[in-house]
Coordinates of C-alpha atoms in Angstrom, one line a residue:
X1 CA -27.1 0.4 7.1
X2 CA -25.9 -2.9 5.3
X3 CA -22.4 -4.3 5.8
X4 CA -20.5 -5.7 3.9
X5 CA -17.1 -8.0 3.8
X6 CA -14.8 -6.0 2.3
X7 CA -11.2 -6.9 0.9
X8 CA -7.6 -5.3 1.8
X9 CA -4.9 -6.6 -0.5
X10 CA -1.3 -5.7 0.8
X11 CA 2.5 -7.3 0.2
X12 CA 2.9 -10.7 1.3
X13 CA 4.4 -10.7 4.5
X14 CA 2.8 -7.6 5.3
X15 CA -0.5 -9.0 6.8
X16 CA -0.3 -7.8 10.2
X17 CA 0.7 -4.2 9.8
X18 CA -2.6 -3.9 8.3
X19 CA -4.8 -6.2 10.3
X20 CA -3.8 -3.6 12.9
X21 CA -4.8 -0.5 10.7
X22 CA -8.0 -1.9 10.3
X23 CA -8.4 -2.4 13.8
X24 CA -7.4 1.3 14.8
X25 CA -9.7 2.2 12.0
X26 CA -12.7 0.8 14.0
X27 CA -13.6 -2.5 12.0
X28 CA -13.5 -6.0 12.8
X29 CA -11.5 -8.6 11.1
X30 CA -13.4 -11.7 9.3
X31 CA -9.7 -13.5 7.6
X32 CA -6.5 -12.9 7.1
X33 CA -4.8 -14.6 4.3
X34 CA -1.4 -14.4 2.7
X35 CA -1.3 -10.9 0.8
X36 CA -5.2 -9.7 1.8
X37 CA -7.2 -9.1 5.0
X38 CA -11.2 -9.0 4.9
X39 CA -13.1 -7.2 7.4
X40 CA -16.6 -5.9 7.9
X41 CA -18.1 -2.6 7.2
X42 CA -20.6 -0.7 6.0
X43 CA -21.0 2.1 2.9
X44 CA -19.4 4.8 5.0
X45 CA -16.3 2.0 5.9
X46 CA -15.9 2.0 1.8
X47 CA -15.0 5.7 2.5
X48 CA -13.0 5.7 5.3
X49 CA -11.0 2.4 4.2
X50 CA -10.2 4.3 1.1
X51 CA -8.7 7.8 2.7
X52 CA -6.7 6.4 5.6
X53 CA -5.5 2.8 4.9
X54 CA -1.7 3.4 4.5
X55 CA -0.5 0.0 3.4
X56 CA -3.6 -1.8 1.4
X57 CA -3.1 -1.6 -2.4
X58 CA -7.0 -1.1 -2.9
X59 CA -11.1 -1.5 -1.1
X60 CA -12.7 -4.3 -2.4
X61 CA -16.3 -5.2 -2.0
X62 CA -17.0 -8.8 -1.8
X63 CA -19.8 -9.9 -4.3
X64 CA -19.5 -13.5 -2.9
X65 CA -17.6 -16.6 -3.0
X66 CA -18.4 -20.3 -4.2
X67 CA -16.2 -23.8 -5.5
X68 CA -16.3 -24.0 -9.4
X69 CA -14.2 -26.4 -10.9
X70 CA -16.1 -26.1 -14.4
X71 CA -17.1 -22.8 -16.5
X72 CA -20.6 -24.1 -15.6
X73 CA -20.3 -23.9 -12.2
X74 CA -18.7 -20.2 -12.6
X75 CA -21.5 -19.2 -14.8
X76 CA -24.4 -21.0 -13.0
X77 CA -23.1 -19.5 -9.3
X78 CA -22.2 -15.9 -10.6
X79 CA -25.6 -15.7 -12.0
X80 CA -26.8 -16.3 -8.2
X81 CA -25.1 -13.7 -6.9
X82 CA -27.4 -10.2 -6.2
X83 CA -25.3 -8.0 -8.9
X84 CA -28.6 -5.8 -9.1
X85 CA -27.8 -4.8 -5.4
X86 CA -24.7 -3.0 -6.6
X87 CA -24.7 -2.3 -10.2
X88 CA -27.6 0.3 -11.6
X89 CA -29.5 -0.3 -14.8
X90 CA -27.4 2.0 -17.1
X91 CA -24.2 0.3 -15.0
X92 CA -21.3 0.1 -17.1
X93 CA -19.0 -2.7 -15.4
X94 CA -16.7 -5.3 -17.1
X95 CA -14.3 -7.9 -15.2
X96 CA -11.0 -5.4 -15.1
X97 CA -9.0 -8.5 -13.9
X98 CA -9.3 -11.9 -13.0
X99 CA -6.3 -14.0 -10.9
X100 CA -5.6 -18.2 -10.5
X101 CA -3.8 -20.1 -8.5
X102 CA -3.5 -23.7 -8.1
X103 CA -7.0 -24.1 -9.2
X104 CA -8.9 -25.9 -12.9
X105 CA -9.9 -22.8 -14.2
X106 CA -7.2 -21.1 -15.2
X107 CA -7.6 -19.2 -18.4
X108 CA -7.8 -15.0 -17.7
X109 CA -9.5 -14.5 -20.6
X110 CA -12.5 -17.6 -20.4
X111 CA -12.8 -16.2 -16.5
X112 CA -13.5 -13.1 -17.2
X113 CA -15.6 -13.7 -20.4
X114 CA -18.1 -16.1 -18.3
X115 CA -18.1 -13.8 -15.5
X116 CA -19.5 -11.2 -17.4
X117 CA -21.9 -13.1 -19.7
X118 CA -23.1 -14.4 -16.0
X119 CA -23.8 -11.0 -14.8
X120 CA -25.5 -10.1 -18.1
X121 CA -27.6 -12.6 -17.8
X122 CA -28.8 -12.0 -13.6
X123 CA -29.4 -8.6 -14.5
X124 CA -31.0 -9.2 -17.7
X125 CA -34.0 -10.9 -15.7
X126 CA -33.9 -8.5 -13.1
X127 CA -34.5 -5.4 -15.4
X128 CA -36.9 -7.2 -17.3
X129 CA -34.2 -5.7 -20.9
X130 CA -32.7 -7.5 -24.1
X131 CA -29.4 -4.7 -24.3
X132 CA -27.5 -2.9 -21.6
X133 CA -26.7 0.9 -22.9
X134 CA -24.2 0.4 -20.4
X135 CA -23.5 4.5 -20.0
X136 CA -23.8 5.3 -16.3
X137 CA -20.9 5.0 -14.2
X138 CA -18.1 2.7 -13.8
X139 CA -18.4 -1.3 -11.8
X140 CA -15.2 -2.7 -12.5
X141 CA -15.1 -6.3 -11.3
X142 CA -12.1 -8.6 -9.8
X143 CA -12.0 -12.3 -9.4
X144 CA -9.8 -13.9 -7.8
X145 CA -9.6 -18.8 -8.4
X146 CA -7.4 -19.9 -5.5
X147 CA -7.0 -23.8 -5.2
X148 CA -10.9 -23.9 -6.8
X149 CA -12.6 -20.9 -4.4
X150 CA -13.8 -18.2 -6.7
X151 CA -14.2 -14.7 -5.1
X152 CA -15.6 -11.9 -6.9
X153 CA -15.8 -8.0 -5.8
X154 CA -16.4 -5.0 -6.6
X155 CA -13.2 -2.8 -6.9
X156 CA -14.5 0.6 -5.1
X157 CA -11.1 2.1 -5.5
X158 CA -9.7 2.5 -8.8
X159 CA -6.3 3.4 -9.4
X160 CA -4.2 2.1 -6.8
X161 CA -3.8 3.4 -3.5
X162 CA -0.2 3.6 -3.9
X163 CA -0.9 6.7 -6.0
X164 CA -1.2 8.9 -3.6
X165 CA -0.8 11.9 -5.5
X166 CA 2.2 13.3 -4.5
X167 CA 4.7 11.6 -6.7
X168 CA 4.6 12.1 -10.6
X169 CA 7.8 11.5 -11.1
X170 CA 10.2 9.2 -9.3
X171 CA 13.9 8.3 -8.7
X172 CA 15.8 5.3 -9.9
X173 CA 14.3 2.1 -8.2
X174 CA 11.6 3.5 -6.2
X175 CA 9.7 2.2 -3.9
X176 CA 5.7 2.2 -3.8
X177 CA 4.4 4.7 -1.1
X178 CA 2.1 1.9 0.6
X179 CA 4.7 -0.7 0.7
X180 CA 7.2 2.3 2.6
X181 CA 4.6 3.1 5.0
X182 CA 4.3 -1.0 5.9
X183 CA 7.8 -0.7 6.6
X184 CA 7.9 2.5 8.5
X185 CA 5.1 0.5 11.3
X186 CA 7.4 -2.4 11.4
X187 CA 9.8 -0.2 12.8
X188 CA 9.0 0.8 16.5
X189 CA 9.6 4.7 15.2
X190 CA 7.7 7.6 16.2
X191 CA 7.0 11.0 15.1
X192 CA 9.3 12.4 18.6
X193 CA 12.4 10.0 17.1
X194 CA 15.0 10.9 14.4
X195 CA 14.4 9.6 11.3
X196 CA 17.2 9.4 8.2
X197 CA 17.0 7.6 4.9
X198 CA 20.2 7.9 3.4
X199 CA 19.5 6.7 0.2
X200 CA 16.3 8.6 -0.1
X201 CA 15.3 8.7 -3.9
X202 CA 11.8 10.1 -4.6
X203 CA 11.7 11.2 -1.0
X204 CA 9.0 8.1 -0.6
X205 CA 10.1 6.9 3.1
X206 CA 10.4 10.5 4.6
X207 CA 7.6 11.8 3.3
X208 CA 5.5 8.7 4.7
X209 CA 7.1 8.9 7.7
X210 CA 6.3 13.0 7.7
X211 CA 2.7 12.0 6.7
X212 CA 2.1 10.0 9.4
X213 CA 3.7 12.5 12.2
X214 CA 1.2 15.0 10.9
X215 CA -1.5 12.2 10.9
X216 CA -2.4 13.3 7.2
X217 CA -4.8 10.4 5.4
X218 CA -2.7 9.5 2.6
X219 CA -6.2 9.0 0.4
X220 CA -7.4 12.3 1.4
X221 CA -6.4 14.8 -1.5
X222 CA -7.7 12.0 -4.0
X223 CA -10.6 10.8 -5.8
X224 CA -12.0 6.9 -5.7
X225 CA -14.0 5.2 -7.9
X226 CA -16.6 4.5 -5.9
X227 CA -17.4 8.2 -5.2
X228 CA -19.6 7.6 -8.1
X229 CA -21.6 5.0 -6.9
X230 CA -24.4 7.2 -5.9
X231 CA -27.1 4.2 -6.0
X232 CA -25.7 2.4 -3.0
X233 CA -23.5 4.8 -0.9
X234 CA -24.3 8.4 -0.5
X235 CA -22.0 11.3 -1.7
X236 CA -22.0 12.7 1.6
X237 CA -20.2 9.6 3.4
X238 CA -17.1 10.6 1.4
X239 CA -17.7 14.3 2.4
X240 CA -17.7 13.1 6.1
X241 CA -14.8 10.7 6.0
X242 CA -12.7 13.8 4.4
X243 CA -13.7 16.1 7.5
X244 CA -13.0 13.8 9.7
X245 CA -9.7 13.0 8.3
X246 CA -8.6 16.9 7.7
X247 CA -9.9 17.5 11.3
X248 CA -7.1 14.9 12.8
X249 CA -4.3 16.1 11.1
X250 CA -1.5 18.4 12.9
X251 CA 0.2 19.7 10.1
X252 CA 2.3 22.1 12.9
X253 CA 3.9 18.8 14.6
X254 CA 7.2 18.6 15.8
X255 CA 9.3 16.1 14.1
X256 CA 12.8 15.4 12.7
X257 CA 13.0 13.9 9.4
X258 CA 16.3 13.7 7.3
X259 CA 16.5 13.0 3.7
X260 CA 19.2 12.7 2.0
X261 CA 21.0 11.7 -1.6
X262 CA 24.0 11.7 -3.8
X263 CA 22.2 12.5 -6.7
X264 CA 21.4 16.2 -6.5
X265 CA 18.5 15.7 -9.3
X266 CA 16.9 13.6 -7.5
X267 CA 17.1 15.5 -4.3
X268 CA 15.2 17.8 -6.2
X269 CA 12.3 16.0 -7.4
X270 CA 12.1 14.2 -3.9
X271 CA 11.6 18.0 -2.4
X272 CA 8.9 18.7 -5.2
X273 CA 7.3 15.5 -4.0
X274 CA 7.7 16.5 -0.1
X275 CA 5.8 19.9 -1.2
X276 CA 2.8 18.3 -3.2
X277 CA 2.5 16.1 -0.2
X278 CA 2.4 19.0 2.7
X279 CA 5.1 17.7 4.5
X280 CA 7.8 19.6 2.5
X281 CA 8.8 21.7 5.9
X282 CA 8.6 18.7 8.0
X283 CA 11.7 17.6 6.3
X284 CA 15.4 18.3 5.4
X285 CA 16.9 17.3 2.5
X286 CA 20.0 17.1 1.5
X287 CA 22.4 16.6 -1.0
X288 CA 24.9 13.7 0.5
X289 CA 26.2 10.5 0.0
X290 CA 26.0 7.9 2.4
X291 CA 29.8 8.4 3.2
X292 CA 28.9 11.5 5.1
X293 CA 26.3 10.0 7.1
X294 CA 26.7 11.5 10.5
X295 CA 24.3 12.7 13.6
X296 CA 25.0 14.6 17.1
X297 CA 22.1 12.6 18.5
X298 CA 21.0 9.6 20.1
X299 CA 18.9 6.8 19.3
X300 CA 17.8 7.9 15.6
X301 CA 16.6 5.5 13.1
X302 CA 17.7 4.8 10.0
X303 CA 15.0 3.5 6.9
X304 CA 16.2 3.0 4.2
X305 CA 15.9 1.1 0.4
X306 CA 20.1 1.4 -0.7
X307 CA 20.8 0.7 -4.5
X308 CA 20.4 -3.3 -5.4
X309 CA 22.3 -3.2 -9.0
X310 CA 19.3 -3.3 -11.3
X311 CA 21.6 -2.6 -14.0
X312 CA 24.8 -4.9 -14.6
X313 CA 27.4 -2.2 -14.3
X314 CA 26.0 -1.2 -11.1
X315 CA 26.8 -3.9 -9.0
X316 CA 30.0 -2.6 -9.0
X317 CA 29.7 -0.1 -7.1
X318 CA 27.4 -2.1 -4.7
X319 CA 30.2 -3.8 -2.6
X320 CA 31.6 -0.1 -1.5
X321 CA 28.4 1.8 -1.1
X322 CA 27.2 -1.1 1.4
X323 CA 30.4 -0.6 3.2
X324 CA 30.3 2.9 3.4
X325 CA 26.8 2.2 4.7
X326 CA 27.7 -0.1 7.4
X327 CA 31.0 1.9 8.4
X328 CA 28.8 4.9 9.0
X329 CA 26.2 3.3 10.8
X330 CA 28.5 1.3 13.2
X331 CA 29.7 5.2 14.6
X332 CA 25.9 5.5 15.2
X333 CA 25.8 2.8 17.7
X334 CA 22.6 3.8 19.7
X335 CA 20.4 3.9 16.5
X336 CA 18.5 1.2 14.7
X337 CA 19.0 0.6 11.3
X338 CA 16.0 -0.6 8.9
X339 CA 17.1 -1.4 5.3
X340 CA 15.0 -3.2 2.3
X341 CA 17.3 -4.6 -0.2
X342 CA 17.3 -7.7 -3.2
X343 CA 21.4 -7.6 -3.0
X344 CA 22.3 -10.7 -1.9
X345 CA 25.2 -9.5 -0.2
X346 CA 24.2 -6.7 1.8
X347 CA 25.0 -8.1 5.4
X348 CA 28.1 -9.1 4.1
X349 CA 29.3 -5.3 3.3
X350 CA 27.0 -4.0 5.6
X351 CA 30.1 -5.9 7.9
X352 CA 27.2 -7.0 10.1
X353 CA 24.8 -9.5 10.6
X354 CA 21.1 -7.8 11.2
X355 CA 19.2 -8.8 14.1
X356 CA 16.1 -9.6 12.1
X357 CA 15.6 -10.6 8.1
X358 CA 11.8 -10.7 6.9
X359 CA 11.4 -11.8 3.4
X360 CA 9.2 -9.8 1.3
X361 CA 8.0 -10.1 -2.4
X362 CA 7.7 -6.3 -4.1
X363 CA 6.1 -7.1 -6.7
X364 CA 8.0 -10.3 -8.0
X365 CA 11.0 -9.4 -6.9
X366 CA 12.2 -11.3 -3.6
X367 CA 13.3 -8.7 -1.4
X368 CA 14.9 -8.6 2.3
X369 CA 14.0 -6.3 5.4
X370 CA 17.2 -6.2 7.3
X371 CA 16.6 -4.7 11.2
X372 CA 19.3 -3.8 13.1
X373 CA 17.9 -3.0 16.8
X374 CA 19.6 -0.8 18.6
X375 CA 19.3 0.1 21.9
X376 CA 15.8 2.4 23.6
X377 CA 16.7 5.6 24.9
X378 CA 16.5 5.9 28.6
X379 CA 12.7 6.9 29.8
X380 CA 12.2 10.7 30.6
X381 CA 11.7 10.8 34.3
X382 CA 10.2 13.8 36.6
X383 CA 12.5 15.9 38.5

């Protein structure tokens, strides 16, 4: 079977948690670069990439890659490239989105007008045709100019893989469901640990966290857009990839995860969420404010994404909620504390300074991933 070099875009910062799904996934690793990792795999990796990949925004396939500094050179070396290998005859495909950094070419709209006239053209010659009906199924293409090195792919994917499926509607602020579970493996947390989120929203960090104690794919109740791509990878590859997936899950796993929220609304829609997710009795929510955070047990975790002020007249209320937060936590003193936060001043009425501070960009908004490390439980020993 051919392989190919396929493309995992992720947050910045971010890189490593996935390298490391790949690799437990079975493939190897060609590059990591800031905000992507490439590695090799066949049709039936398209598949499999897709279902499980937590923390990867989308599957693409790489096309190829060249230096163009002029439209000629773009034109002249996408023509080069064998687009009759992946798109049919009847193919309908169009460039869905084209990216530049620090690089000549720089117009979206030029990129992605030569890019397709390019592809036109190859295809043109190799189908020996003047027009392209263009009514089969779907090739969207990417391209991506950073400082002058044109990549273009094949996006197999579709909508993003944040979409999971499980979340139609969402609380104030939320966060994306492949950037929580990113966070959730930074953490040393396991499905046997305590997990809260105190601040809980949509229900997106629990019922990540609940997902991945039942070892449920988080692509594997959806649909991809290369499931229709019958010409190069076979229909049954993404019947297999299911089975296999639905075969590993252990949807009767042990596990304590808390949810909880002072908004009783949104506690609501979070447990809605939980349930189109499966995980809905994995979890308890709970209709709290972060005042009342309190546990009877040891070395818990806390993960969380507190309110930031997105609105003017709440950062108000910011100074006292972080307190509140802190205060709580500090009577917690064998747990570790995760939190993901733009407010500026969150270790300052958090009333502590965290152990560890990774900067990461959500979107285009500069975010921090405060770790407060508390101390491992004492190792279970035989009597």
């Amino acid at each position: 079977m051919n392989t190919f070099e396929l493309i995992a875009p992720c947050h910045f910062g971010l890189e490593a948690v996935l390298k490391r799904e790949i690799y437990d996934l079975g493939y190897d690793i060609s590059k990591v670069e800031d905000g992507k990792v490439t590695f090799i795999g066949d049709a039936e990796a398209i598949a499999r990439a897709n279902i499980n990949l937590r923390t990867t925004e989308r599957i693409l396939l790489k096309v190829g890659q060249f230096k163009a500094t002029t439209f000629t050179e773009l034109f002249d070396q996408t023509k080069e490239l064998p687009w009759e290998e992946f798109i049919p005859k009847n193919g309908k495909f169009w460039v869905t989105k084209a990216n530049s950094v620090n690089s000549k070419l720089f117009s979206s709209s030029d990129i992605q007008s030569i890019v397709k006239k390019a592809i036109v053209d190859r295809l043109k010659d190799k189908y020996s045709v003047n027009w392209f009906d263009e009514d089969g199924e779907s090739y969207p293409i990417r391209v991506t100019i950073m400082k002058d090195m044109v990549t273009l792919a094949l996006d197999t994917t579709g909508v993003s893989l944040h979409k999971r499926g499980y979340r139609p509607v969402a609380g104030k602020a939320p966060i994306s469901e492949t950037l929580a579970a990113a966070l959730i493996m930074l953490t040393p947390w396991k499905k046997d640990r305590i997990l809260v989120d105190p601040f809980c929203g949509s229900g997106t960090f629990a019922i990540e966290a609940a997902m991945m104690a039942a070892n449920i794919a988080p692509g594997v109740e959806r649909n991809f857009q290369a499931e229709k791509w019958t010409n190069f990878i076979d229909k049954s590859l993404w019947k297999d990839a299911r089975e296999e997936a639905r075969d590993l899950e252990e949807l009767d796993v042990e596990t304590e995860i808390q949810a909880y929220d002072i908004d009783e609304e949104v506690i609501k829609k979070a447990r809605i969420n939980a349930k189109r997710a499966g995980v809905d009795h994995l979890i308890h929510f709970q209709n709290r404010g972060v005042e009342e955070l309190s546990h009877h047990k040891k070395y818990g975790f806390i993960i969380t994404n507190p309110p930031y002020g997105e609105r003017l007249e709440d950062k108000e209320t910011l100074p006292k909620i972080y307190s509140d937060f802190g205060r709580q936590a500090a009577l917690l003193d064998t747990w570790s504390v995760y939190m993901i936060t733009s407010y500026e001043d969150a270790q300052k009425y958090y009333g502590k300074k965290a152990d560890k501070n990774r900067k990461i960009y959500n979107g285009m908004l500069k975010t921090y991933f405060y770790s407060y490390i508390g101390p491992k439980p004492p190792k279970k020993t035989d009597k």
